[in-house]
Coordinates of C-alpha atoms in Angstrom, one line a residue:
Chain A
M238 CA 116.2 119.8 13.1
S239 CA 117.5 120.9 16.2
F240 CA 121.1 121.9 17.0
A241 CA 123.0 121.0 20.5
V242 CA 125.2 123.9 19.9
E243 CA 125.0 126.7 17.6
F244 CA 127.6 129.5 17.0
Q245 CA 126.6 132.8 15.3
A246 CA 129.4 134.7 14.1
V247 CA 131.4 133.9 17.3
S248 CA 134.6 135.7 17.9
R249 CA 136.9 135.5 20.8
H250 CA 139.7 138.1 20.9
F251 CA 142.3 138.3 23.6
G252 CA 144.8 141.2 24.6
P253 CA 144.4 144.9 23.7
A254 CA 141.5 146.1 21.4
N255 CA 143.8 147.8 18.9
A256 CA 146.0 144.6 18.4
P257 CA 143.9 141.6 19.3
V258 CA 145.0 138.0 19.2
K259 CA 141.9 136.7 17.4
A260 CA 141.7 133.3 19.1
V261 CA 138.3 132.7 17.6
D262 CA 137.5 134.8 14.6
G263 CA 133.6 134.8 13.1
V264 CA 133.0 131.3 13.6
D265 CA 129.4 129.9 12.4
L266 CA 128.7 126.2 13.4
T267 CA 126.0 124.0 14.1
V268 CA 126.3 120.8 16.0
P269 CA 123.2 118.2 15.4
E270 CA 121.7 116.7 18.5
G271 CA 123.1 113.4 19.2
A272 CA 126.2 113.9 17.0
F273 CA 129.9 112.8 17.6
F274 CA 131.4 116.2 16.5
A275 CA 135.1 116.8 16.3
M276 CA 137.0 120.1 16.4
L277 CA 140.2 119.5 14.5
G278 CA 143.2 121.7 14.2
P279 CA 146.9 122.1 15.1
S280 CA 147.6 124.1 18.4
G281 CA 146.5 127.6 18.6
S282 CA 144.0 127.2 16.0
G283 CA 141.1 128.1 18.3
K284 CA 139.8 124.8 18.4
T285 CA 140.1 124.7 22.5
T286 CA 138.7 128.2 22.8
C287 CA 135.9 127.1 20.8
L288 CA 135.0 124.2 23.3
R289 CA 135.7 126.7 26.4
L290 CA 133.1 128.9 24.9
I291 CA 130.8 126.2 25.0
S292 CA 131.4 125.4 28.6
G293 CA 131.4 129.0 29.7
F294 CA 135.0 129.3 30.7
E295 CA 135.3 132.0 27.9
K296 CA 132.9 134.6 26.8
P297 CA 132.6 135.7 23.4
T298 CA 133.7 139.1 22.3
A299 CA 131.0 138.9 19.6
G300 CA 128.5 136.7 18.4
S301 CA 126.3 134.5 20.2
I302 CA 126.1 130.8 21.3
R303 CA 123.2 128.7 21.6
I304 CA 123.0 125.5 23.4
F305 CA 119.7 123.5 22.5
G306 CA 118.2 126.8 21.1
Q307 CA 118.9 128.7 24.4
D308 CA 121.3 131.7 24.2
V309 CA 124.0 131.1 27.0
S310 CA 125.5 134.5 26.5
D311 CA 124.7 135.1 30.6
I312 CA 124.9 131.7 31.9
P313 CA 127.9 130.9 34.2
P314 CA 129.4 127.4 33.2
N315 CA 127.8 125.8 36.8
R316 CA 124.2 126.4 35.2
R317 CA 125.1 125.2 31.6
N318 CA 123.9 121.5 31.3
V319 CA 127.1 120.7 29.7
N320 CA 130.2 118.9 31.2
T321 CA 133.9 118.6 30.2
V322 CA 136.3 115.9 30.4
F323 CA 139.4 118.0 30.7
Q324 CA 142.9 117.5 28.9
D325 CA 144.7 117.1 32.3
Y326 CA 141.7 115.5 33.7
A327 CA 141.6 117.7 36.5
L328 CA 140.5 115.2 39.4
F329 CA 140.3 116.4 42.9
P330 CA 143.5 115.0 44.4
H331 CA 142.2 115.1 47.7
M332 CA 139.2 113.1 47.0
T333 CA 138.6 109.5 46.6
V334 CA 137.7 108.3 43.1
R335 CA 134.0 107.9 44.4
D336 CA 133.8 111.7 45.5
N337 CA 135.3 113.0 42.3
V338 CA 132.7 110.8 40.2
A339 CA 130.0 112.1 42.8
Y340 CA 131.2 115.5 43.0
G341 CA 128.4 117.0 40.5
L342 CA 125.6 115.3 42.4
M343 CA 127.2 116.5 46.1
V344 CA 127.2 120.2 44.7
K345 CA 123.4 119.3 43.8
G346 CA 122.6 118.4 47.3
V347 CA 121.8 114.9 46.4
D348 CA 121.9 112.5 49.4
R349 CA 125.1 110.8 50.1
R350 CA 123.8 107.3 49.8
L351 CA 122.0 108.0 46.5
R352 CA 125.1 109.7 44.9
A353 CA 127.3 106.7 46.2
G354 CA 125.2 104.4 44.3
K355 CA 125.0 106.4 41.1
A356 CA 128.9 107.0 41.2
E357 CA 129.2 103.3 41.4
E358 CA 127.0 102.9 38.3
M359 CA 129.0 105.5 36.6
L360 CA 132.4 103.6 37.6
A361 CA 131.0 100.2 36.3
L362 CA 130.0 102.3 32.9
V363 CA 133.7 103.2 32.4
K364 CA 134.8 99.6 33.8
L365 CA 136.1 100.7 37.0
E366 CA 134.0 98.8 39.4
G367 CA 135.5 98.5 42.9
Y368 CA 138.0 101.4 42.3
G369 CA 135.6 104.1 44.2
D370 CA 137.9 104.0 47.5
R371 CA 141.4 104.9 45.8
K372 CA 142.9 108.1 45.2
P373 CA 143.6 109.5 41.7
S374 CA 147.3 109.4 42.6
Q375 CA 146.9 105.5 42.7
L376 CA 145.3 105.1 39.3
S377 CA 147.2 104.9 36.0
G378 CA 146.8 107.5 33.1
G379 CA 144.1 105.3 31.5
Q380 CA 142.2 104.6 34.8
R381 CA 142.3 108.5 35.6
Q382 CA 141.1 109.3 32.0
R383 CA 138.0 107.0 32.7
V384 CA 137.4 108.5 36.0
A385 CA 137.4 112.0 34.4
L386 CA 134.8 110.7 32.0
A387 CA 132.5 109.0 34.6
R388 CA 132.6 112.4 36.6
A389 CA 131.5 114.4 33.4
L390 CA 128.6 112.1 32.9
V391 CA 127.1 111.5 36.4
N392 CA 124.9 114.7 35.9
E393 CA 123.7 113.4 32.7
P394 CA 124.7 116.4 30.3
R395 CA 123.1 117.3 27.4
V396 CA 126.5 118.0 25.8
L397 CA 129.8 116.3 26.7
L398 CA 133.1 118.3 25.9
L399 CA 135.9 116.6 25.3
D400 CA 139.2 118.5 25.2
E401 CA 141.8 116.3 23.9
P402 CA 141.0 113.6 26.4
L403 CA 143.3 111.1 24.7
G404 CA 146.3 112.9 24.1
A405 CA 148.2 111.8 27.4
L406 CA 147.6 107.7 26.6
D407 CA 150.0 105.7 24.8
L408 CA 148.9 104.3 21.1
K409 CA 147.6 100.9 22.3
L410 CA 145.3 102.5 25.0
R411 CA 144.3 105.4 22.9
E412 CA 142.8 103.2 20.2
A413 CA 141.1 101.1 22.6
M414 CA 139.7 104.3 24.4
Q415 CA 138.4 105.6 21.0
D416 CA 136.5 102.4 20.2
E417 CA 135.0 102.7 23.9
L418 CA 134.2 106.3 23.7
K419 CA 132.3 105.9 20.3
A420 CA 130.4 102.7 21.7
L421 CA 129.6 105.0 24.5
Q422 CA 128.4 108.0 22.7
A423 CA 126.3 105.6 20.6
R424 CA 124.8 104.1 23.7
L425 CA 124.0 107.2 25.7
G426 CA 123.0 109.2 22.6
I427 CA 124.5 112.2 24.3
T428 CA 126.1 114.9 21.8
F429 CA 129.7 114.6 22.0
V430 CA 132.1 117.7 21.1
F431 CA 135.6 116.2 20.7
V432 CA 138.6 118.3 20.4
T433 CA 141.9 116.9 19.0
H434 CA 144.8 118.1 16.9
D435 CA 145.2 114.1 15.8
Q436 CA 143.6 114.0 12.3
G437 CA 143.3 110.2 12.2
E438 CA 141.1 110.2 15.6
A439 CA 139.1 112.7 14.4
L440 CA 138.5 110.9 11.0
S441 CA 137.8 107.6 12.7
M442 CA 135.7 108.7 15.7
A443 CA 133.6 111.7 14.4
D444 CA 130.1 111.8 12.7
S445 CA 131.1 115.4 11.4
L446 CA 134.1 117.7 12.0
A447 CA 135.3 121.0 11.7
V448 CA 138.9 121.8 10.6
F449 CA 140.2 125.0 12.3
N450 CA 143.0 127.2 11.2
N451 CA 143.8 130.6 12.8
G452 CA 140.6 131.0 14.6
K453 CA 138.4 130.4 11.5
I454 CA 136.7 127.3 10.3
A455 CA 138.4 126.1 7.1
Q456 CA 135.8 123.4 6.3
I457 CA 132.8 121.4 7.9
G458 CA 131.8 118.0 6.8
T459 CA 131.5 114.4 7.3
P460 CA 135.3 112.9 7.5
A461 CA 134.7 111.4 4.1
E462 CA 134.0 114.6 2.6
V463 CA 136.6 116.4 4.4
Y464 CA 139.4 113.8 3.4
A465 CA 138.2 113.4 -0.2
K466 CA 137.4 116.9 -1.1
P467 CA 139.4 119.4 1.1
R468 CA 138.4 123.1 0.2
T469 CA 141.6 124.7 0.9
R470 CA 145.2 123.9 0.7
F471 CA 145.4 123.6 4.6
V472 CA 142.8 121.2 4.9
A473 CA 144.3 118.9 2.2
D474 CA 147.8 119.3 3.8
F475 CA 146.4 119.0 7.5
V476 CA 143.9 116.3 7.0
G477 CA 145.9 113.1 5.7
S478 CA 148.9 115.0 4.2
S479 CA 147.6 115.2 0.8
N480 CA 149.6 116.4 -2.1
V481 CA 148.9 120.2 -2.9
L482 CA 149.4 120.8 -6.5
A483 CA 149.8 124.6 -7.8
P484 CA 147.2 126.0 -10.3
E485 CA 149.8 125.6 -13.4
V486 CA 150.0 121.8 -12.5
T487 CA 146.2 121.6 -12.4
R488 CA 145.9 123.2 -15.6
A489 CA 148.4 120.8 -17.2
F490 CA 145.9 118.2 -16.4
G491 CA 143.2 119.8 -18.1
G492 CA 141.7 121.4 -14.8
P493 CA 140.7 125.3 -14.1
D494 CA 143.5 127.7 -12.9
R495 CA 143.0 126.7 -9.2
W496 CA 145.0 124.9 -6.6
S497 CA 144.1 121.2 -6.6
S498 CA 144.8 118.0 -4.1
L499 CA 146.1 114.7 -4.8
R500 CA 145.9 111.8 -2.1
P501 CA 149.2 109.7 -2.2
E502 CA 147.3 106.7 -2.3
A503 CA 145.8 107.8 -5.7
L504 CA 149.4 107.7 -7.1
R505 CA 151.1 104.7 -8.8
L506 CA 154.8 104.6 -9.4
T507 CA 155.7 103.9 -13.2
A508 CA 158.5 104.0 -15.7
P509 CA 159.5 107.9 -16.3
D510 CA 158.4 107.9 -19.8
G511 CA 155.0 108.4 -21.4
V512 CA 153.1 110.1 -18.0
A513 CA 152.6 113.4 -17.3
L514 CA 154.5 113.4 -14.0
S515 CA 157.9 112.6 -13.6
G516 CA 160.7 113.3 -10.9
T517 CA 163.2 112.1 -8.8
V518 CA 163.2 109.9 -5.8
T519 CA 164.4 112.0 -2.5
A520 CA 163.5 110.0 0.3
H521 CA 161.3 106.6 1.5
R522 CA 159.4 106.3 4.7
Y523 CA 158.6 103.1 5.9
L524 CA 155.0 102.9 7.4
G525 CA 154.4 99.1 7.9
A526 CA 151.6 98.6 5.8
G527 CA 153.2 100.6 2.9
S528 CA 155.9 102.9 2.2
R529 CA 155.8 106.9 1.3
V530 CA 158.0 107.6 -1.4
S531 CA 158.8 111.4 -1.8
V532 CA 159.4 112.5 -5.4
A533 CA 160.7 116.0 -6.4
V534 CA 158.6 117.2 -9.4
N535 CA 159.8 120.4 -10.8
G536 CA 160.8 121.5 -7.3
T537 CA 157.3 120.5 -5.8
E538 CA 157.6 117.5 -3.4
V539 CA 155.0 114.8 -4.1
S540 CA 154.4 111.8 -2.1
A541 CA 153.3 108.6 -3.4
L542 CA 151.8 105.5 -1.3
V543 CA 153.5 102.3 -2.2
P544 CA 151.7 99.2 -0.7
A545 CA 153.8 96.6 1.1
G546 CA 155.3 94.0 -1.3
H547 CA 155.9 96.4 -4.5
G548 CA 159.2 97.2 -5.0
L549 CA 160.8 100.6 -4.1
P550 CA 162.8 102.7 -6.4
A551 CA 166.4 103.7 -5.3
T552 CA 166.7 107.3 -3.9
G553 CA 168.0 109.7 -6.8
S554 CA 166.2 107.3 -9.5
T555 CA 163.8 108.9 -11.9
V556 CA 160.2 107.6 -11.8
G557 CA 156.9 108.6 -13.4
L558 CA 153.8 108.9 -11.4
A559 CA 150.6 107.8 -12.8
F560 CA 146.9 108.6 -11.5
D561 CA 143.2 108.3 -12.3
P562 CA 142.3 112.0 -13.6
A563 CA 139.1 111.8 -11.4
A564 CA 141.3 111.5 -8.2
L565 CA 142.6 115.1 -8.8
H566 CA 140.5 117.4 -6.5
V567 CA 139.9 121.0 -7.6
M568 CA 139.7 123.2 -4.6
E569 CA 137.4 126.1 -4.1
G570 CA 139.2 127.9 -1.4
E571 CA 142.4 129.7 -1.1
G572 CA 145.0 129.3 1.4
Chain B
M126 CA 192.3 108.8 13.9
T127 CA 189.1 108.2 15.5
A128 CA 188.1 109.5 18.9
P129 CA 188.5 107.2 21.8
A130 CA 185.2 105.6 23.4
V131 CA 186.1 106.4 26.8
L132 CA 187.5 110.0 27.5
P133 CA 190.4 110.2 29.9
A134 CA 190.1 111.7 33.3
R135 CA 191.0 115.4 33.6
G136 CA 192.1 115.3 37.1
L137 CA 190.8 115.4 40.7
A138 CA 187.2 116.9 39.6
D139 CA 186.7 113.9 37.2
R140 CA 188.0 111.4 40.0
L141 CA 185.6 113.1 42.4
T142 CA 182.7 112.8 40.0
A143 CA 183.4 109.0 39.3
L144 CA 183.5 108.6 42.8
F145 CA 180.1 110.0 43.7
W146 CA 178.9 108.6 40.6
R147 CA 179.8 105.0 42.0
H148 CA 178.8 105.8 45.4
P149 CA 176.1 108.3 45.6
R150 CA 175.5 108.0 49.0
V151 CA 179.1 109.5 49.7
L152 CA 178.1 112.9 48.2
L153 CA 175.0 112.9 50.1
S154 CA 176.6 112.2 53.6
L155 CA 179.3 114.9 52.4
L156 CA 176.7 117.3 51.9
L157 CA 174.4 116.7 55.0
A158 CA 177.1 116.0 57.3
P159 CA 177.8 119.7 58.5
P160 CA 174.1 120.9 58.8
L161 CA 173.1 117.8 60.8
L162 CA 175.9 118.2 63.2
W163 CA 175.0 121.6 63.6
L164 CA 171.3 120.8 64.0
G165 CA 171.9 117.8 66.3
V166 CA 174.6 119.1 68.6
V167 CA 173.9 123.1 68.6
Y168 CA 169.9 122.9 68.4
L169 CA 169.0 119.3 69.5
G170 CA 171.5 119.4 72.0
S171 CA 170.3 122.7 73.6
L172 CA 166.6 121.5 73.3
A173 CA 167.6 118.3 75.5
A174 CA 169.5 120.5 77.9
L175 CA 166.2 122.7 78.3
L176 CA 164.2 119.4 78.9
L177 CA 166.7 118.4 81.6
Q178 CA 166.4 121.6 83.2
S179 CA 162.6 121.8 83.4
F180 CA 162.9 118.4 85.4
Y181 CA 165.0 120.2 88.1
S182 CA 163.6 122.6 90.8
I183 CA 164.9 125.4 92.8
D184 CA 165.1 125.7 96.7
E185 CA 162.7 128.2 97.8
F186 CA 165.1 129.4 100.3
S187 CA 168.4 129.6 98.9
G188 CA 167.2 130.2 95.3
V189 CA 169.7 127.4 94.2
V190 CA 168.8 124.9 91.5
K191 CA 168.5 121.4 92.7
E192 CA 169.6 119.0 90.4
E193 CA 167.1 116.0 91.1
F194 CA 164.7 115.0 88.9
T195 CA 160.9 116.2 90.2
L196 CA 157.9 117.1 88.2
K197 CA 157.4 119.9 90.8
T198 CA 158.2 122.6 88.3
Y199 CA 155.8 121.4 86.1
A200 CA 153.2 121.6 89.0
E201 CA 154.0 125.3 89.4
L202 CA 152.9 126.0 85.9
F203 CA 149.4 124.8 86.9
R204 CA 149.3 127.9 89.6
A205 CA 146.5 130.3 89.0
Q206 CA 148.8 133.0 87.9
N207 CA 150.8 130.7 85.6
L208 CA 147.8 129.1 84.0
D209 CA 146.6 132.7 83.4
I210 CA 149.7 133.5 81.4
I211 CA 149.6 130.4 79.4
L212 CA 145.8 130.7 78.7
R213 CA 146.3 134.3 77.6
T214 CA 149.4 133.4 75.3
V215 CA 147.2 130.8 73.6
L216 CA 144.1 132.7 73.0
M217 CA 146.3 135.6 71.7
S218 CA 148.3 133.4 69.3
A219 CA 144.9 131.5 67.8
A220 CA 143.4 135.1 67.6
V221 CA 146.5 136.4 65.8
T222 CA 146.6 133.4 63.5
L223 CA 143.1 133.4 62.6
G224 CA 143.2 137.2 62.0
C225 CA 146.3 136.8 59.7
A226 CA 144.8 133.9 57.8
L227 CA 141.6 136.0 57.1
I228 CA 143.7 138.9 55.9
A229 CA 146.2 136.8 53.9
F230 CA 143.6 134.4 52.1
P231 CA 142.6 137.3 49.5
I232 CA 146.2 138.7 49.0
A233 CA 147.7 135.3 48.5
Y234 CA 144.6 134.1 46.3
Y235 CA 145.0 137.2 44.1
A236 CA 148.8 136.7 44.0
A237 CA 148.4 132.9 43.0
R238 CA 145.6 133.5 40.2
F239 CA 145.5 136.7 38.9
A240 CA 148.9 138.6 39.3
K241 CA 151.2 138.3 36.4
G242 CA 154.9 139.7 35.4
R243 CA 155.3 143.1 37.2
W244 CA 152.2 142.8 39.4
K245 CA 153.9 139.7 40.8
A246 CA 156.9 141.6 41.6
V247 CA 154.9 144.4 42.8
F248 CA 153.2 141.8 45.5
Y249 CA 156.6 140.1 46.5
L250 CA 158.0 143.4 47.2
G251 CA 154.9 144.5 49.0
V252 CA 154.8 141.5 51.1
M253 CA 158.5 141.3 52.0
L254 CA 159.4 144.9 52.3
P255 CA 158.2 145.3 55.9
L256 CA 160.4 142.2 56.8
W257 CA 163.4 144.1 55.8
S258 CA 162.9 146.9 58.2
S259 CA 163.6 146.7 61.7
Y260 CA 161.3 144.7 64.1
L261 CA 161.6 147.2 66.9
V262 CA 161.2 150.3 64.3
K263 CA 158.1 148.7 63.1
V264 CA 156.7 148.1 66.7
Y265 CA 157.4 151.6 67.9
A266 CA 156.0 153.1 64.8
W267 CA 152.5 151.1 65.7
K268 CA 152.8 152.4 69.2
L269 CA 152.6 155.9 68.1
I270 CA 150.0 154.9 65.4
L271 CA 147.9 153.4 68.3
A272 CA 148.7 155.9 70.8
K273 CA 145.8 158.3 72.4
E274 CA 147.3 161.2 70.6
G275 CA 148.1 159.1 67.5
I276 CA 146.9 159.3 63.8
I277 CA 144.0 156.8 64.8
T278 CA 142.5 158.9 67.5
W279 CA 142.9 162.0 65.1
A280 CA 141.3 160.6 62.1
A281 CA 138.5 159.2 64.2
D282 CA 138.1 162.6 65.5
A283 CA 138.2 164.3 62.0
L284 CA 135.8 161.9 60.6
H285 CA 133.6 162.1 63.7
L286 CA 133.9 158.6 64.3
S287 CA 135.1 159.0 68.1
M288 CA 132.2 157.2 69.1
V289 CA 133.1 154.3 67.3
L290 CA 136.4 154.1 68.5
N291 CA 135.4 154.9 72.3
A292 CA 133.0 151.8 71.8
I293 CA 135.5 149.6 70.8
L294 CA 137.7 150.4 73.5
S295 CA 135.1 150.1 75.9
I296 CA 134.7 146.4 75.3
P297 CA 135.2 144.6 78.4
G298 CA 138.2 142.3 78.5
I299 CA 139.9 143.4 75.4
G300 CA 139.4 147.1 75.6
G301 CA 141.2 149.7 77.2
N302 CA 142.1 153.4 77.9
S303 CA 143.7 153.7 74.1
L304 CA 144.4 151.3 71.4
S305 CA 148.2 151.4 72.5
T306 CA 147.1 150.1 75.9
S307 CA 144.6 147.5 74.8
W308 CA 144.6 144.0 73.7
I309 CA 143.3 145.0 70.5
G310 CA 146.5 147.0 70.2
T311 CA 148.7 143.9 70.8
F312 CA 146.5 141.9 68.5
L313 CA 146.9 144.6 65.7
V314 CA 150.6 144.7 65.8
F315 CA 151.2 141.0 66.2
V316 CA 148.9 140.3 63.2
Y317 CA 151.1 143.1 61.2
I318 CA 154.2 141.7 62.2
W319 CA 153.6 138.0 61.4
L320 CA 151.4 138.5 58.1
P321 CA 154.0 138.0 55.6
Y322 CA 154.9 134.5 57.2
M323 CA 150.8 133.5 56.4
I324 CA 150.9 134.9 52.9
L325 CA 153.8 133.4 51.4
P326 CA 153.1 129.9 52.2
M327 CA 149.5 130.2 51.4
Q328 CA 150.3 131.6 48.1
A329 CA 152.7 128.9 47.2
A330 CA 149.6 126.3 48.2
L331 CA 147.4 128.2 46.1
E332 CA 149.7 128.7 42.9
R333 CA 150.1 124.8 42.9
V334 CA 146.1 124.4 42.7
P335 CA 145.5 124.4 38.6
S336 CA 143.1 126.5 37.4
S337 CA 141.5 123.4 35.3
M338 CA 140.6 122.1 39.0
L339 CA 138.4 125.2 39.8
E340 CA 137.0 125.2 36.3
A341 CA 136.2 121.4 36.8
S342 CA 134.3 122.3 39.8
A343 CA 132.3 124.9 38.2
D344 CA 131.8 122.8 35.2
L345 CA 130.1 120.1 37.5
G346 CA 127.7 122.6 38.8
A347 CA 129.6 124.2 41.9
S348 CA 128.9 127.7 42.8
R349 CA 131.9 129.9 43.6
A350 CA 131.2 129.3 47.4
Q351 CA 130.8 125.5 47.0
T352 CA 134.2 125.4 44.8
F353 CA 135.8 127.3 47.8
R354 CA 134.7 125.1 50.4
T355 CA 135.1 121.6 48.7
V356 CA 138.2 122.4 46.4
V357 CA 140.2 125.6 47.2
F358 CA 140.1 125.5 50.8
P359 CA 141.1 121.8 51.1
L360 CA 143.9 122.2 48.8
A361 CA 145.3 125.3 50.4
M362 CA 145.1 123.7 53.7
P363 CA 148.7 122.5 53.7
G364 CA 149.7 126.1 53.1
I365 CA 147.3 127.6 55.8
I366 CA 148.5 125.0 58.3
A367 CA 152.1 126.0 57.3
G368 CA 151.5 129.6 57.9
S369 CA 149.6 129.1 61.0
I370 CA 152.6 127.1 62.4
F371 CA 154.5 130.4 62.0
T372 CA 152.1 132.9 63.0
F373 CA 151.3 130.7 66.0
S374 CA 154.6 129.7 67.2
L375 CA 156.2 133.1 66.8
T376 CA 153.3 135.0 68.7
M377 CA 153.9 132.4 71.3
G378 CA 157.3 133.1 71.8
D379 CA 157.2 137.0 71.4
Y380 CA 158.3 138.7 74.4
I381 CA 158.9 142.4 73.2
I382 CA 155.4 143.2 71.5
P383 CA 153.3 142.6 74.4
Q384 CA 155.9 144.8 76.6
I385 CA 155.5 147.8 74.2
V386 CA 152.0 147.7 73.1
G387 CA 149.2 146.5 75.2
T388 CA 148.2 145.9 79.0
S389 CA 151.8 144.7 79.9
A390 CA 150.1 141.7 81.3
R391 CA 152.8 138.7 80.9
F392 CA 153.1 136.0 78.0
I393 CA 155.1 132.9 77.9
G394 CA 157.8 134.7 76.2
L395 CA 158.0 137.5 78.6
A396 CA 157.8 134.8 81.5
V397 CA 160.6 132.9 80.1
Y398 CA 162.5 136.1 79.8
Q399 CA 161.9 137.4 83.1
L400 CA 162.4 133.9 85.1
Q401 CA 165.7 133.0 83.6
G402 CA 167.0 136.6 83.9
T403 CA 166.1 138.8 87.2
A404 CA 164.4 135.9 88.8
G405 CA 167.0 133.2 88.0
N406 CA 164.6 130.5 88.1
I407 CA 165.9 128.5 85.1
P408 CA 163.7 125.3 85.9
L409 CA 160.4 127.3 85.8
A410 CA 161.6 129.3 82.8
A411 CA 162.4 125.8 81.1
A412 CA 158.9 124.5 81.9
F413 CA 157.6 127.6 80.4
A414 CA 159.4 127.1 77.2
V415 CA 158.4 123.4 77.0
V416 CA 154.6 124.7 76.9
P417 CA 154.9 125.9 73.2
I418 CA 156.5 122.9 71.9
V419 CA 153.7 120.8 73.7
I420 CA 151.1 123.0 72.2
M421 CA 152.4 123.1 68.6
L422 CA 152.7 119.3 68.6
V423 CA 149.0 118.9 69.9
Y424 CA 148.1 121.4 67.2
L425 CA 149.9 119.5 64.3
T426 CA 148.2 116.1 65.6
V427 CA 144.9 117.3 65.5
A428 CA 145.5 119.1 62.0
K429 CA 146.8 115.8 60.8
R430 CA 143.7 113.9 62.3
M431 CA 141.2 116.3 60.6
G432 CA 143.0 115.7 57.1
A433 CA 144.7 119.0 56.6
F434 CA 147.7 117.2 55.1
D435 CA 145.6 115.1 52.7
A436 CA 146.3 117.3 49.9
L437 CA 149.8 117.4 50.3

């Protein structure tokens, strides 16, 4: 099995050596060839720094990075066959869309006519035929995003890096682009490494994902694994806002003395008697397809997802919470 | 009692605010009227008077200005001695602009990309400090530095580099007896005096280039030289043009530096000064003064044609 990207104990520290800011701290990860890999985490968790380590805009303080087996520690960005779609797109404002897309070929010395043809091909790939003569300032946000994508693909990179590429788009456009990106990746077969803070985006698009927290990887796995079996309290809360239950609560259900997680959709609201968990309703949040009901159970807030059409208990009333014991996931990690 | 939905006006300030809100143009015209009057009457008015004067001529015998429209005065500009003055001034201005641009770029680039916090303050102070001291003091200081008995000659002697200095001074056309009496000296002082006017607009332009733009270029395979040529330079161009307008026009109009340092050959500024003063030939002085304006207009037109303002 060959890996597109391989991190071995990679750290990137900023600031003075005696009190460093550990942006990336001892990360090991492998991205399989042809994968759609997501790096998910809150801002400041180190995911973007990891992406910049792959592109070469940051150098690791320690550890080694391999791209398709080759150590790239001493290779500057322009010699890595890896291209990036930047968060702010970073289109060159003084060039036309065509020249932007053809830039990678221009700096390689490809003949003008040849690169114009290739640029047109790339623009067609992102459905922007006929936009070549415009300037980036004449395009909408979604169109700029596509130009940035076409520009990054023109060199036929081995790995495409995407730094929160959909962050600036509105919801409708973002969902459309998610589908398009996914289809494009399947068609081109290029390895995509995608950075996002949106867990929904990561779960729906990625083949596998790494959840970052404080410069470390909290968990790596397929979206289904990470969602159903979070390793730590952080992952349970960040990916899908799971209920995190303290060790004594886990023990009350016959589990070991460890933290556990329980998905809101696994909980059913019942009458308060005869069930293990009960509490007072503190709030509802309407979500369209259902409602999220918050219940205070002995000081811990537990959320349950009630599908649309079911009656909602009034705020302040006492309810019971029932669930299938198999849905309780005991976590191995701390924190 | 509940609070009213509309608050009562609190006197004149609120009434004026309401007026400006209903008629936004009123505030704009109030703010713009005084400076526009100043510019229109004092500046454009005197410029028009200057233009008018340049179409008059002087009676060669009586020395009296004849107030009749003629192009005779402009024709005088094309006399060999006057053409020399114009050519000399334009060449010096171009050389000074180029010299300033070459020296300013690394400084502006450092300040825009790398200087943070305290170092940024040091940069601004370092660039602005020379502007706060007297122009004449600086020019005379340079005369002493460049003089035959000055520190440069002394340092060259001490380092056994007199040969190099003499070789530079013996370059025909721009050399001379000493640095302070050569074209090189005039050039050096001009570059020193106008450098801040090149650095500051350049730095402002470079600061507006996001670093992701440079990263995108490297990411797509460009070497540093390619990134400079295709991204940094075109994006900094409006700043370079703005700076060059300063250095070019300031050099063209200056009449003090060429008097103090250099060969004392005349520049446009000095010609205007002497023609309207001792010679009393106001029409020719006016015609000379029009030359820099025309040259600047030509320069800006060419710059625009070449796409210097595309990144604005």
